[in-house]
Amino acid sequence: MNIRLLFNRVVPPACLLCGARSTRSLCPGCLADLPWHRQPQCPQCALPTPDGQLCGACLQHPPAFDRTQAALTYAFPLDQMIPRLKYHGQLAIAPVLGECLAQALEHAPRPDRLIAMPLHAARIRERGFNHATEIARSVARQLGLPLDLDSCRRTRDTPPQMGLKYDARRRNVRGAFSCSGEVQEQRIALIDDVMTTGTSLDELAATLKLAGALEVSCWVVARTLAPGH
Ligand SMILES: [Zn+2]
Ligand SMILES: [Zn+2]
């Protein structure tokens, strides 16, 4: 008997959220109950808008990325799962989030390559992994897309963006990334866990475009809603 079969006999496979017996990481009930991000939304940043038109923020300050696809709305249980992955090292959560993203993007136009939001080397040393890379591995495997782990680096460790106004956020991340010429003429999908202000994704997309990338999409597991939604 191989180790996995033995393990399954001792600990029957269970849903990560409700503990019910399940051959997949989430049981069908929990999967269906997730807050799928399907409401009419801004095509560029995925913020809900009444008729799916561009939002005020994208009209005022057009981001460098061309569009955003978010699988889920940042609400329960994502507000528990994502911190458990990021700060408590529960790596088993990454493939589950990757599956959600792959499922939501089943019919999305295919990019030439995936790039995970890079984490600064100091943060990787501290946590032992980059959560965005772990999610991206799962998406790459399921959609059969190449994952590029070498072309982009985070060269500056930036303080958290929360609570900063637009101009301060932009200054905060300016020059935070470097990208190699490998991305020239490429259509890229950037993978990240959560899009809140989108400033880091915007800066990375701008850096990619300066390096010659043709098109940049954001593929995020969860979209934070603006207050009032
Ligand atoms: Zn369940
Ligand atoms: Zn927008």
XYZ file of C-alpha atoms and ligand atoms in Angstrom:
231
model
C 0.000 0.000 0.000
C 1.466 3.373 -0.884
C 1.777 6.150 1.653
C -1.103 8.174 0.282
C -3.555 5.264 0.434
C -2.369 4.484 3.933
C -2.793 8.126 4.962
C -6.295 8.209 3.475
C -7.240 5.123 5.423
C -6.069 6.632 8.712
C -7.324 10.165 7.975
C -10.189 9.976 5.431
C -9.994 12.876 2.958
C -12.114 15.711 4.272
C -13.387 19.100 3.105
C -10.948 21.794 4.239
C -13.823 24.032 5.372
C -16.527 21.841 6.929
C -14.648 18.608 7.598
C -17.209 16.505 5.697
C -15.869 13.477 3.861
C -14.808 14.634 0.420
C -12.438 13.349 -2.221
C -11.664 16.953 -3.215
C -10.248 19.683 -0.961
C -13.641 21.403 -0.808
C -16.923 19.459 -0.738
C -19.480 20.391 -3.459
C -21.629 22.284 -0.909
C -18.776 24.469 0.358
C -17.546 25.068 -3.209
C -21.009 26.273 -4.307
C -21.362 28.481 -1.212
C -18.152 30.434 -1.886
C -18.713 34.151 -2.649
C -18.093 33.896 -6.426
C -17.338 37.341 -7.892
C -19.933 37.359 -10.677
C -21.752 40.686 -10.272
C -21.497 43.373 -13.016
C -18.040 44.891 -12.599
C -15.446 47.255 -14.014
C -13.590 45.263 -16.716
C -10.294 46.869 -15.795
C -10.219 46.424 -11.986
C -13.188 44.092 -11.215
C -14.818 46.520 -8.778
C -18.622 46.121 -8.968
C -20.288 48.834 -11.106
C -24.048 49.081 -11.836
C -23.915 48.082 -15.544
C -20.426 46.633 -15.765
C -18.953 49.937 -17.011
C -15.479 51.314 -16.144
C -15.375 52.550 -12.549
C -14.599 56.160 -11.567
C -11.124 55.245 -10.259
C -10.099 53.598 -13.559
C -11.450 56.569 -15.530
C -9.552 59.030 -13.326
C -6.255 57.092 -13.085
C -6.225 54.367 -15.785
C -4.123 51.483 -14.416
C -1.287 49.986 -16.482
C -2.986 46.558 -16.537
C -5.563 45.913 -19.256
C -8.140 43.901 -17.319
C -8.797 42.057 -14.081
C -10.474 38.731 -13.422
C -11.309 37.936 -9.802
C -12.629 34.503 -8.866
C -14.183 35.434 -5.533
C -15.208 38.408 -3.467
C -12.967 38.970 -0.436
C -15.416 37.914 2.273
C -15.958 34.851 4.461
C -14.348 32.285 4.193
C -11.563 33.902 2.106
C -10.854 36.355 4.929
C -9.935 33.299 7.023
C -8.289 31.114 4.379
C -5.945 33.696 2.841
C -4.430 34.875 6.176
C -4.032 31.206 7.231
C -2.043 30.571 4.056
C 0.021 33.775 4.215
C 0.795 34.149 7.881
C 0.356 30.647 9.332
C 2.004 28.687 6.534
C -0.998 26.436 5.824
C 0.247 25.594 2.357
C -2.579 23.122 1.670
C -4.831 26.162 1.133
C -2.860 27.390 -1.929
C -4.008 24.643 -4.352
C -7.622 25.154 -3.238
C -7.404 28.864 -4.091
C -5.677 27.935 -7.347
C -8.532 25.577 -8.221
C -11.085 28.352 -7.613
C -9.127 30.723 -9.853
C -8.719 28.084 -12.588
C -12.433 27.296 -12.423
C -13.424 30.976 -12.724
C -11.010 31.486 -15.636
C -12.003 28.431 -17.611
C -13.245 30.581 -20.519
C -10.884 33.569 -20.161
C -8.502 34.398 -23.046
C -5.216 32.543 -22.499
C -2.031 34.549 -21.836
C 1.397 33.433 -23.057
C 2.660 33.036 -19.503
C 1.728 33.462 -15.848
C 3.771 35.561 -13.446
C 3.136 35.478 -9.685
C 3.279 38.753 -7.722
C 6.902 38.694 -6.494
C 7.611 38.931 -2.790
C 10.780 40.645 -1.527
C 13.601 38.218 -0.643
C 13.428 39.316 3.021
C 9.721 38.349 3.208
C 10.405 34.987 1.543
C 13.157 34.303 4.114
C 10.741 35.203 6.906
C 7.800 33.071 5.656
C 9.667 30.379 3.779
C 7.514 30.711 0.663
C 5.675 33.143 -1.618
C 1.942 32.458 -1.331
C 1.247 33.970 -4.781
C 3.765 31.571 -6.350
C 2.085 28.606 -4.644
C -1.328 29.694 -5.991
C 0.171 30.306 -9.449
C 1.701 26.800 -9.555
C -1.752 25.328 -9.094
C -3.346 27.575 -11.763
C -0.511 26.797 -14.214
C -0.932 23.064 -13.681
C -4.690 23.119 -14.114
C -4.865 25.412 -17.128
C -1.700 24.036 -18.746
C 0.011 27.453 -18.874
C 3.721 28.203 -18.397
C 4.650 29.851 -15.099
C 7.529 32.319 -15.309
C 9.308 32.543 -11.939
C 12.422 34.366 -13.135
C 11.539 37.477 -15.124
C 10.214 39.694 -12.310
C 11.678 40.550 -8.945
C 10.638 42.774 -6.082
C 13.708 44.883 -5.485
C 12.308 47.063 -2.697
C 10.458 45.940 0.416
C 7.521 48.333 0.658
C 5.471 49.099 3.769
C 1.760 48.080 3.683
C -0.496 50.169 1.448
C -3.551 50.177 3.671
C -4.741 53.564 4.812
C -2.636 55.522 2.324
C -4.181 57.932 -0.187
C -3.726 57.421 -3.962
C -0.592 59.572 -4.393
C 1.076 58.148 -1.272
C 0.335 54.587 -2.421
C 1.872 55.302 -5.826
C 5.022 56.773 -4.226
C 5.152 53.804 -1.867
C 5.543 51.200 -4.645
C 7.351 53.267 -7.307
C 10.386 51.355 -8.564
C 9.587 48.350 -6.352
C 9.949 45.834 -9.194
C 12.411 44.945 -11.919
C 11.595 42.882 -15.015
C 13.896 41.334 -17.593
C 13.574 41.590 -21.378
C 12.186 38.026 -21.358
C 8.686 39.514 -21.189
C 8.978 41.364 -24.521
C 5.978 40.881 -26.836
C 4.354 38.642 -24.219
C 0.741 38.573 -23.053
C 0.977 38.105 -19.306
C -1.455 37.197 -16.535
C -0.314 38.325 -13.085
C -1.408 36.047 -10.253
C -2.071 37.412 -6.771
C -4.179 36.437 -3.785
C -6.160 39.625 -3.149
C -6.642 42.877 -5.052
C -7.418 45.697 -2.640
C -6.213 49.026 -4.037
C -4.483 47.356 -6.984
C -1.490 49.694 -6.644
C 1.162 46.939 -6.520
C -0.380 45.159 -9.511
C -0.532 48.506 -11.330
C 3.157 49.226 -10.639
C 4.194 45.710 -11.685
C 2.078 45.978 -14.871
C 3.703 49.363 -15.646
C 7.174 47.836 -15.142
C 6.274 44.890 -17.406
C 5.021 47.223 -20.129
C 8.208 49.309 -19.924
C 10.104 46.025 -20.416
C 8.076 45.414 -23.588
C 5.119 43.264 -22.467
C 2.239 43.450 -24.932
C -0.687 42.953 -22.574
C -1.089 42.478 -18.820
C -4.116 40.973 -17.086
C -4.581 40.531 -13.348
C -5.881 37.133 -12.245
C -6.649 37.414 -8.546
C -8.261 34.936 -6.188
C -10.296 37.582 -4.372
C -11.387 41.182 -4.916
C -11.873 43.478 -1.941
C -14.983 45.610 -2.292
C -14.964 49.338 -1.667
C -16.877 50.343 1.476
C -20.606 50.507 0.706
C -20.766 47.432 -1.546
Zn -17.416 21.356 2.999
Zn -12.084 49.964 -12.311
